[in-house]
Amino acid sequence: MQTTVFPQPPADKTLLEQGSVFSPRFDTNGLITVVVTDAGDDMVLMVAHMNAEALALTMETGIAHYWSRSRASLWKKGETSGNLQHVAEIRTDCDQDALWLKVKVAGHDATCHTGKRSCFYRTVESGVDGIGLKNDGSEALFDSSTVYPAKR
Amino acid sequence: MQTTVFPQPPADKTLLEQGSVFSPRFDTNGLITVVVTDAGDDMVLMVAHMNAEALALTMETGIAHYWSRSRASLWKKGETSGNLQHVAEIRTDCDQDALWLKVKVAGHDATCHTGKRSCFYRTVESGVDGIGLKNDGSEALFDSSTVYPAKR
């Protein structure tokens, strides 16, 4: 169903970095890294990957699609939970090997499969006992055992 | 010089996702993806990668270190430009295969080698003429041709 075709990145670094042609640099696995933030307050919600088909579908539908590396399949984020991501803006970085999506999350306003708003719910803390993770106190916005029963 | 050793990720997904042990999941190249935002306003500044040594140095010094894939070397960000990144907070995501660093940037308060504050200075726009990139109007905060003369 993909109709959008992305051009090959130019060999000229100045064109790549300063030009107006969008030529995403997919890696050797055909993937590009995507940072996803909330369009409202810029909270980092997740880091994911897209292949060309996922990126094209995202641009054509306005709903974020990714490539699930663990399932090796196209992934319409929120299809099961209802937490679809409506894309407000897409940016790319200087050398076009990363994307930044600003999204509005539907449903429970939760992005993480654990039910939390963001996947980044733990801080890395150094203390006298070494390095540990500390939960930031964010609560699950849906019951993951109900939404994803097959995962239990 | 690396003294910090990170434990192997647990096979138990619940421990990995809900536990308090920091066990970053480096990929087959020994790298983990890092999202870097400004600690003040959460602007996404860059996406980079760390190996275990870079992560250890970052935690031990409070200054962000990365692994440069293009140069295949350890990279103390800002060492040339003066735009060192002082780490305010480190987070990891649910399955610990990505990090989020909140930083305060020294020097020119610029992260991109082009001199701009963020590497994400272009939006992806769909129009009647197809897809293109639009500069967001951010200006260079330093002269990259002076700071990086070898790159010219």
PDB file of N, CA and C in Angstrom, chain B residues 57-144:
ATOM      1  N   LEU B  57      31.848   6.668  31.646  1.00  0.00           N
ATOM      2  CA  LEU B  57      32.505   7.975  31.762  1.00  0.00           C
ATOM      3  C   LEU B  57      31.479   9.082  32.005  1.00  0.00           C
ATOM      4  N   THR B  58      30.342   8.977  31.347  1.00  0.00           N
ATOM      5  CA  THR B  58      29.280   9.966  31.539  1.00  0.00           C
ATOM      6  C   THR B  58      28.815   9.969  32.988  1.00  0.00           C
ATOM      7  N   MET B  59      28.619   8.771  33.547  1.00  0.00           N
ATOM      8  CA  MET B  59      28.118   8.684  34.910  1.00  0.00           C
ATOM      9  C   MET B  59      29.193   9.088  35.920  1.00  0.00           C
ATOM     10  N   GLU B  60      30.440   8.780  35.609  1.00  0.00           N
ATOM     11  CA  GLU B  60      31.524   9.071  36.563  1.00  0.00           C
ATOM     12  C   GLU B  60      31.909  10.550  36.575  1.00  0.00           C
ATOM     13  N   THR B  61      31.764  11.226  35.438  1.00  0.00           N
ATOM     14  CA  THR B  61      32.217  12.621  35.332  1.00  0.00           C
ATOM     15  C   THR B  61      31.078  13.632  35.318  1.00  0.00           C
ATOM     16  N   GLY B  62      29.869  13.178  34.978  1.00  0.00           N
ATOM     17  CA  GLY B  62      28.750  14.115  34.852  1.00  0.00           C
ATOM     18  C   GLY B  62      28.765  14.884  33.543  1.00  0.00           C
ATOM     19  N   ILE B  63      29.710  14.562  32.680  1.00  0.00           N
ATOM     20  CA  ILE B  63      29.813  15.180  31.351  1.00  0.00           C
ATOM     21  C   ILE B  63      29.509  14.096  30.311  1.00  0.00           C
ATOM     22  N   ALA B  64      28.627  14.404  29.361  1.00  0.00           N
ATOM     23  CA  ALA B  64      28.199  13.387  28.392  1.00  0.00           C
ATOM     24  C   ALA B  64      29.319  12.983  27.447  1.00  0.00           C
ATOM     25  N   HIS B  65      29.512  11.665  27.367  1.00  0.00           N
ATOM     26  CA  HIS B  65      30.442  11.057  26.412  1.00  0.00           C
ATOM     27  C   HIS B  65      29.632  10.109  25.526  1.00  0.00           C
ATOM     28  N   TYR B  66      30.015  10.018  24.266  1.00  0.00           N
ATOM     29  CA  TYR B  66      29.312   9.134  23.329  1.00  0.00           C
ATOM     30  C   TYR B  66      30.333   8.291  22.577  1.00  0.00           C
ATOM     31  N   TRP B  67      29.779   7.387  21.749  1.00  0.00           N
ATOM     32  CA  TRP B  67      30.608   6.661  20.800  1.00  0.00           C
ATOM     33  C   TRP B  67      30.265   7.209  19.417  1.00  0.00           C
ATOM     34  N   SER B  68      31.269   7.759  18.755  1.00  0.00           N
ATOM     35  CA  SER B  68      31.048   8.267  17.403  1.00  0.00           C
ATOM     36  C   SER B  68      31.128   7.103  16.426  1.00  0.00           C
ATOM     37  N   ARG B  69      29.998   6.775  15.803  1.00  0.00           N
ATOM     38  CA  ARG B  69      30.003   5.674  14.827  1.00  0.00           C
ATOM     39  C   ARG B  69      30.780   6.063  13.573  1.00  0.00           C
ATOM     40  N   SER B  70      30.697   7.336  13.176  1.00  0.00           N
ATOM     41  CA  SER B  70      31.391   7.745  11.944  1.00  0.00           C
ATOM     42  C   SER B  70      32.903   7.759  12.138  1.00  0.00           C
ATOM     43  N   ARG B  71      33.355   8.133  13.324  1.00  0.00           N
ATOM     44  CA  ARG B  71      34.806   8.167  13.586  1.00  0.00           C
ATOM     45  C   ARG B  71      35.289   6.899  14.295  1.00  0.00           C
ATOM     46  N   ALA B  72      34.347   6.057  14.718  1.00  0.00           N
ATOM     47  CA  ALA B  72      34.679   4.832  15.451  1.00  0.00           C
ATOM     48  C   ALA B  72      35.609   5.129  16.632  1.00  0.00           C
ATOM     49  N   SER B  73      35.188   6.106  17.433  1.00  0.00           N
ATOM     50  CA  SER B  73      36.010   6.476  18.589  1.00  0.00           C
ATOM     51  C   SER B  73      35.141   7.080  19.693  1.00  0.00           C
ATOM     52  N   LEU B  74      35.692   7.041  20.894  1.00  0.00           N
ATOM     53  CA  LEU B  74      35.035   7.687  22.030  1.00  0.00           C
ATOM     54  C   LEU B  74      34.968   9.183  21.745  1.00  0.00           C
ATOM     55  N   TRP B  75      33.896   9.815  22.207  1.00  0.00           N
ATOM     56  CA  TRP B  75      33.617  11.193  21.811  1.00  0.00           C
ATOM     57  C   TRP B  75      33.142  11.963  23.037  1.00  0.00           C
ATOM     58  N   LYS B  76      34.025  12.823  23.551  1.00  0.00           N
ATOM     59  CA  LYS B  76      33.613  13.722  24.624  1.00  0.00           C
ATOM     60  C   LYS B  76      32.963  14.920  23.957  1.00  0.00           C
ATOM     61  N   LYS B  77      31.648  14.911  23.956  1.00  0.00           N
ATOM     62  CA  LYS B  77      30.875  15.920  23.223  1.00  0.00           C
ATOM     63  C   LYS B  77      31.220  17.336  23.705  1.00  0.00           C
ATOM     64  N   GLY B  78      31.607  18.200  22.771  1.00  0.00           N
ATOM     65  CA  GLY B  78      31.918  19.596  23.126  1.00  0.00           C
ATOM     66  C   GLY B  78      33.380  19.843  23.415  1.00  0.00           C
ATOM     67  N   GLU B  79      34.192  18.803  23.288  1.00  0.00           N
ATOM     68  CA  GLU B  79      35.613  18.960  23.626  1.00  0.00           C
ATOM     69  C   GLU B  79      36.282  19.992  22.718  1.00  0.00           C
ATOM     70  N   THR B  80      35.880  20.036  21.463  1.00  0.00           N
ATOM     71  CA  THR B  80      36.448  21.010  20.527  1.00  0.00           C
ATOM     72  C   THR B  80      35.732  22.355  20.604  1.00  0.00           C
ATOM     73  N   SER B  81      34.417  22.305  20.624  1.00  0.00           N
ATOM     74  CA  SER B  81      33.626  23.545  20.542  1.00  0.00           C
ATOM     75  C   SER B  81      33.445  24.239  21.883  1.00  0.00           C
ATOM     76  N   GLY B  82      33.684  23.504  22.972  1.00  0.00           N
ATOM     77  CA  GLY B  82      33.425  24.059  24.298  1.00  0.00           C
ATOM     78  C   GLY B  82      32.002  23.819  24.775  1.00  0.00           C
ATOM     79  N   ASN B  83      31.187  23.253  23.895  1.00  0.00           N
ATOM     80  CA  ASN B  83      29.785  23.027  24.244  1.00  0.00           C
ATOM     81  C   ASN B  83      29.589  21.696  24.969  1.00  0.00           C
ATOM     82  N   LEU B  84      30.244  21.569  26.099  1.00  0.00           N
ATOM     83  CA  LEU B  84      30.120  20.358  26.905  1.00  0.00           C
ATOM     84  C   LEU B  84      28.689  20.202  27.404  1.00  0.00           C
ATOM     85  N   GLN B  85      28.285  18.959  27.579  1.00  0.00           N
ATOM     86  CA  GLN B  85      26.942  18.684  28.097  1.00  0.00           C
ATOM     87  C   GLN B  85      27.029  18.210  29.546  1.00  0.00           C
ATOM     88  N   HIS B  86      26.535  19.029  30.461  1.00  0.00           N
ATOM     89  CA  HIS B  86      26.488  18.660  31.870  1.00  0.00           C
ATOM     90  C   HIS B  86      25.182  17.908  32.118  1.00  0.00           C
ATOM     91  N   VAL B  87      25.316  16.701  32.622  1.00  0.00           N
ATOM     92  CA  VAL B  87      24.148  15.822  32.736  1.00  0.00           C
ATOM     93  C   VAL B  87      23.351  16.140  34.000  1.00  0.00           C
ATOM     94  N   ALA B  88      22.085  16.462  33.798  1.00  0.00           N
ATOM     95  CA  ALA B  88      21.200  16.746  34.933  1.00  0.00           C
ATOM     96  C   ALA B  88      20.437  15.498  35.361  1.00  0.00           C
ATOM     97  N   GLU B  89      20.131  14.638  34.395  1.00  0.00           N
ATOM     98  CA  GLU B  89      19.353  13.433  34.710  1.00  0.00           C
ATOM     99  C   GLU B  89      19.534  12.402  33.610  1.00  0.00           C
ATOM    100  N   ILE B  90      19.549  11.130  34.004  1.00  0.00           N
ATOM    101  CA  ILE B  90      19.563  10.033  33.044  1.00  0.00           C
ATOM    102  C   ILE B  90      18.343   9.161  33.321  1.00  0.00           C
ATOM    103  N   ARG B  91      17.627   8.812  32.266  1.00  0.00           N
ATOM    104  CA  ARG B  91      16.503   7.875  32.376  1.00  0.00           C
ATOM    105  C   ARG B  91      16.728   6.717  31.415  1.00  0.00           C
ATOM    106  N   THR B  92      16.099   5.600  31.712  1.00  0.00           N
ATOM    107  CA  THR B  92      16.092   4.508  30.737  1.00  0.00           C
ATOM    108  C   THR B  92      14.648   4.102  30.480  1.00  0.00           C
ATOM    109  N   ASP B  93      14.424   3.398  29.373  1.00  0.00           N
ATOM    110  CA  ASP B  93      13.043   3.046  29.026  1.00  0.00           C
ATOM    111  C   ASP B  93      12.694   1.646  29.518  1.00  0.00           C
ATOM    112  N   CYS B  94      11.458   1.243  29.232  1.00  0.00           N
ATOM    113  CA  CYS B  94      10.910   0.017  29.812  1.00  0.00           C
ATOM    114  C   CYS B  94      11.831  -1.185  29.631  1.00  0.00           C
ATOM    115  N   ASP B  95      12.310  -1.408  28.409  1.00  0.00           N
ATOM    116  CA  ASP B  95      13.144  -2.596  28.183  1.00  0.00           C
ATOM    117  C   ASP B  95      14.640  -2.270  28.172  1.00  0.00           C
ATOM    118  N   GLN B  96      14.971  -1.093  28.660  1.00  0.00           N
ATOM    119  CA  GLN B  96      16.364  -0.677  28.895  1.00  0.00           C
ATOM    120  C   GLN B  96      17.251  -0.769  27.640  1.00  0.00           C
ATOM    121  N   ASP B  97      16.670  -0.474  26.480  1.00  0.00           N
ATOM    122  CA  ASP B  97      17.510  -0.429  25.276  1.00  0.00           C
ATOM    123  C   ASP B  97      17.642   0.989  24.718  1.00  0.00           C
ATOM    124  N   ALA B  98      17.267   1.970  25.534  1.00  0.00           N
ATOM    125  CA  ALA B  98      17.439   3.371  25.154  1.00  0.00           C
ATOM    126  C   ALA B  98      17.632   4.196  26.419  1.00  0.00           C
ATOM    127  N   LEU B  99      18.347   5.301  26.271  1.00  0.00           N
ATOM    128  CA  LEU B  99      18.570   6.219  27.379  1.00  0.00           C
ATOM    129  C   LEU B  99      18.062   7.606  26.992  1.00  0.00           C
ATOM    130  N   TRP B 100      17.664   8.355  27.998  1.00  0.00           N
ATOM    131  CA  TRP B 100      17.259   9.752  27.807  1.00  0.00           C
ATOM    132  C   TRP B 100      18.114  10.585  28.753  1.00  0.00           C
ATOM    133  N   LEU B 101      18.929  11.463  28.198  1.00  0.00           N
ATOM    134  CA  LEU B 101      19.764  12.362  28.988  1.00  0.00           C
ATOM    135  C   LEU B 101      19.182  13.767  28.951  1.00  0.00           C
ATOM    136  N   LYS B 102      18.991  14.343  30.123  1.00  0.00           N
ATOM    137  CA  LYS B 102      18.643  15.764  30.213  1.00  0.00           C
ATOM    138  C   LYS B 102      19.933  16.496  30.547  1.00  0.00           C
ATOM    139  N   VAL B 103      20.292  17.459  29.722  1.00  0.00           N
ATOM    140  CA  VAL B 103      21.591  18.115  29.885  1.00  0.00           C
ATOM    141  C   VAL B 103      21.477  19.642  29.897  1.00  0.00           C
ATOM    142  N   LYS B 104      22.503  20.242  30.494  1.00  0.00           N
ATOM    143  CA  LYS B 104      22.697  21.695  30.368  1.00  0.00           C
ATOM    144  C   LYS B 104      23.937  21.884  29.511  1.00  0.00           C
ATOM    145  N   VAL B 105      23.786  22.593  28.412  1.00  0.00           N
ATOM    146  CA  VAL B 105      24.882  22.732  27.463  1.00  0.00           C
ATOM    147  C   VAL B 105      25.701  23.979  27.797  1.00  0.00           C
ATOM    148  N   ALA B 106      27.015  23.801  27.898  1.00  0.00           N
ATOM    149  CA  ALA B 106      27.912  24.921  28.193  1.00  0.00           C
ATOM    150  C   ALA B 106      28.269  25.659  26.898  1.00  0.00           C
ATOM    151  N   GLY B 107      29.183  26.579  27.003  1.00  0.00           N
ATOM    152  CA  GLY B 107      29.702  27.274  25.826  1.00  0.00           C
ATOM    153  C   GLY B 107      28.654  28.105  25.113  1.00  0.00           C
ATOM    154  N   HIS B 108      28.447  27.797  23.832  1.00  0.00           N
ATOM    155  CA  HIS B 108      27.498  28.550  23.007  1.00  0.00           C
ATOM    156  C   HIS B 108      26.062  28.074  23.176  1.00  0.00           C
ATOM    157  N   ASP B 109      25.836  27.085  24.053  1.00  0.00           N
ATOM    158  CA  ASP B 109      24.513  26.470  24.195  1.00  0.00           C
ATOM    159  C   ASP B 109      24.055  25.871  22.864  1.00  0.00           C
ATOM    160  N   ALA B 110      25.009  25.350  22.109  1.00  0.00           N
ATOM    161  CA  ALA B 110      24.711  24.752  20.803  1.00  0.00           C
ATOM    162  C   ALA B 110      25.151  23.293  20.829  1.00  0.00           C
ATOM    163  N   THR B 111      24.326  22.440  20.289  1.00  0.00           N
ATOM    164  CA  THR B 111      24.637  21.012  20.268  1.00  0.00           C
ATOM    165  C   THR B 111      25.061  20.538  18.884  1.00  0.00           C
ATOM    166  N   CYS B 112      24.479  21.095  17.839  1.00  0.00           N
ATOM    167  CA  CYS B 112      24.757  20.597  16.485  1.00  0.00           C
ATOM    168  C   CYS B 112      26.098  21.122  15.963  1.00  0.00           C
ATOM    169  N   HIS B 113      26.790  20.279  15.195  1.00  0.00           N
ATOM    170  CA  HIS B 113      28.080  20.692  14.629  1.00  0.00           C
ATOM    171  C   HIS B 113      27.920  21.815  13.607  1.00  0.00           C
ATOM    172  N   THR B 114      26.674  22.058  13.167  1.00  0.00           N
ATOM    173  CA  THR B 114      26.412  23.169  12.248  1.00  0.00           C
ATOM    174  C   THR B 114      26.374  24.511  12.982  1.00  0.00           C
ATOM    175  N   GLY B 115      26.410  24.453  14.312  1.00  0.00           N
ATOM    176  CA  GLY B 115      26.349  25.663  15.120  1.00  0.00           C
ATOM    177  C   GLY B 115      24.965  25.926  15.688  1.00  0.00           C
ATOM    178  N   LYS B 116      23.980  25.168  15.220  1.00  0.00           N
ATOM    179  CA  LYS B 116      22.625  25.388  15.717  1.00  0.00           C
ATOM    180  C   LYS B 116      22.424  24.727  17.089  1.00  0.00           C
ATOM    181  N   ARG B 117      21.410  25.220  17.783  1.00  0.00           N
ATOM    182  CA  ARG B 117      21.162  24.706  19.134  1.00  0.00           C
ATOM    183  C   ARG B 117      20.816  23.224  19.106  1.00  0.00           C
ATOM    184  N   SER B 118      19.947  22.823  18.200  1.00  0.00           N
ATOM    185  CA  SER B 118      19.526  21.426  18.082  1.00  0.00           C
ATOM    186  C   SER B 118      19.877  20.899  16.703  1.00  0.00           C
ATOM    187  N   CYS B 119      20.136  19.589  16.648  1.00  0.00           N
ATOM    188  CA  CYS B 119      20.340  18.958  15.336  1.00  0.00           C
ATOM    189  C   CYS B 119      19.033  18.879  14.547  1.00  0.00           C
ATOM    190  N   PHE B 120      17.902  19.006  15.235  1.00  0.00           N
ATOM    191  CA  PHE B 120      16.591  18.860  14.576  1.00  0.00           C
ATOM    192  C   PHE B 120      16.054  20.226  14.153  1.00  0.00           C
ATOM    193  N   TYR B 121      16.736  20.862  13.215  1.00  0.00           N
ATOM    194  CA  TYR B 121      16.376  22.221  12.815  1.00  0.00           C
ATOM    195  C   TYR B 121      15.511  22.269  11.559  1.00  0.00           C
ATOM    196  N   ARG B 122      15.102  21.101  11.060  1.00  0.00           N
ATOM    197  CA  ARG B 122      14.253  21.079   9.866  1.00  0.00           C
ATOM    198  C   ARG B 122      13.009  20.219  10.083  1.00  0.00           C
ATOM    199  N   THR B 123      11.875  20.749   9.669  1.00  0.00           N
ATOM    200  CA  THR B 123      10.634  19.990   9.723  1.00  0.00           C
ATOM    201  C   THR B 123      10.388  19.337   8.367  1.00  0.00           C
ATOM    202  N   VAL B 124       9.725  18.187   8.416  1.00  0.00           N
ATOM    203  CA  VAL B 124       9.356  17.463   7.201  1.00  0.00           C
ATOM    204  C   VAL B 124       7.949  17.916   6.813  1.00  0.00           C
ATOM    205  N   GLU B 125       7.825  18.455   5.602  1.00  0.00           N
ATOM    206  CA  GLU B 125       6.557  19.041   5.172  1.00  0.00           C
ATOM    207  C   GLU B 125       6.028  18.333   3.928  1.00  0.00           C
ATOM    208  N   SER B 126       4.750  18.010   3.945  1.00  0.00           N
ATOM    209  CA  SER B 126       4.101  17.449   2.756  1.00  0.00           C
ATOM    210  C   SER B 126       3.295  18.544   2.078  1.00  0.00           C
ATOM    211  N   GLY B 127       3.512  18.726   0.789  1.00  0.00           N
ATOM    212  CA  GLY B 127       2.774  19.757   0.061  1.00  0.00           C
ATOM    213  C   GLY B 127       2.394  19.266  -1.320  1.00  0.00           C
ATOM    214  N   VAL B 128       1.877  20.162  -2.116  1.00  0.00           N
ATOM    215  CA  VAL B 128       1.451  19.777  -3.470  1.00  0.00           C
ATOM    216  C   VAL B 128       2.647  19.378  -4.326  1.00  0.00           C
ATOM    217  N   ASP B 129       3.822  19.870  -3.974  1.00  0.00           N
ATOM    218  CA  ASP B 129       5.024  19.525  -4.733  1.00  0.00           C
ATOM    219  C   ASP B 129       5.729  18.299  -4.172  1.00  0.00           C
ATOM    220  N   GLY B 130       5.102  17.620  -3.220  1.00  0.00           N
ATOM    221  CA  GLY B 130       5.726  16.446  -2.613  1.00  0.00           C
ATOM    222  C   GLY B 130       6.228  16.753  -1.225  1.00  0.00           C
ATOM    223  N   ILE B 131       7.175  15.974  -0.796  1.00  0.00           N
ATOM    224  CA  ILE B 131       7.700  16.093   0.565  1.00  0.00           C
ATOM    225  C   ILE B 131       9.000  16.886   0.539  1.00  0.00           C
ATOM    226  N   GLY B 132       9.140  17.822   1.458  1.00  0.00           N
ATOM    227  CA  GLY B 132      10.375  18.595   1.532  1.00  0.00           C
ATOM    228  C   GLY B 132      10.725  18.932   2.963  1.00  0.00           C
ATOM    229  N   LEU B 133      11.898  19.518   3.138  1.00  0.00           N
ATOM    230  CA  LEU B 133      12.339  19.939   4.460  1.00  0.00           C
ATOM    231  C   LEU B 133      12.272  21.465   4.548  1.00  0.00           C
ATOM    232  N   LYS B 134      11.857  21.942   5.707  1.00  0.00           N
ATOM    233  CA  LYS B 134      11.759  23.383   5.915  1.00  0.00           C
ATOM    234  C   LYS B 134      12.582  23.753   7.136  1.00  0.00           C
ATOM    235  N   ASN B 135      13.495  24.706   6.955  1.00  0.00           N
ATOM    236  CA  ASN B 135      14.313  25.155   8.076  1.00  0.00           C
ATOM    237  C   ASN B 135      13.422  25.886   9.087  1.00  0.00           C
ATOM    238  N   ASP B 136      13.646  25.605  10.374  1.00  0.00           N
ATOM    239  CA  ASP B 136      12.767  26.202  11.390  1.00  0.00           C
ATOM    240  C   ASP B 136      13.183  27.621  11.763  1.00  0.00           C
ATOM    241  N   GLY B 137      14.202  28.139  11.105  1.00  0.00           N
ATOM    242  CA  GLY B 137      14.606  29.521  11.350  1.00  0.00           C
ATOM    243  C   GLY B 137      15.642  29.690  12.443  1.00  0.00           C
ATOM    244  N   SER B 138      16.007  28.591  13.098  1.00  0.00           N
ATOM    245  CA  SER B 138      17.027  28.709  14.146  1.00  0.00           C
ATOM    246  C   SER B 138      18.371  29.075  13.515  1.00  0.00           C
ATOM    247  N   GLU B 139      19.100  29.941  14.185  1.00  0.00           N
ATOM    248  CA  GLU B 139      20.365  30.426  13.636  1.00  0.00           C
ATOM    249  C   GLU B 139      21.546  29.731  14.293  1.00  0.00           C
ATOM    250  N   ALA B 140      22.665  29.719  13.581  1.00  0.00           N
ATOM    251  CA  ALA B 140      23.889  29.144  14.144  1.00  0.00           C
ATOM    252  C   ALA B 140      24.375  30.016  15.295  1.00  0.00           C
ATOM    253  N   LEU B 141      24.732  29.364  16.400  1.00  0.00           N
ATOM    254  CA  LEU B 141      25.199  30.083  17.586  1.00  0.00           C
ATOM    255  C   LEU B 141      26.718  30.192  17.628  1.00  0.00           C
ATOM    256  N   PHE B 142      27.380  29.484  16.701  1.00  0.00           N
ATOM    257  CA  PHE B 142      28.823  29.675  16.524  1.00  0.00           C
ATOM    258  C   PHE B 142      29.149  29.409  15.059  1.00  0.00           C
ATOM    259  N   ASP B 143      30.328  29.831  14.657  1.00  0.00           N
ATOM    260  CA  ASP B 143      30.761  29.674  13.266  1.00  0.00           C
ATOM    261  C   ASP B 143      31.471  28.333  13.128  1.00  0.00           C
ATOM    262  N   SER B 144      30.772  27.370  12.528  1.00  0.00           N
ATOM    263  CA  SER B 144      31.332  26.021  12.461  1.00  0.00           C
ATOM    264  C   SER B 144      32.622  25.973  11.637  1.00  0.00           C
TER     265      SER B 144
END
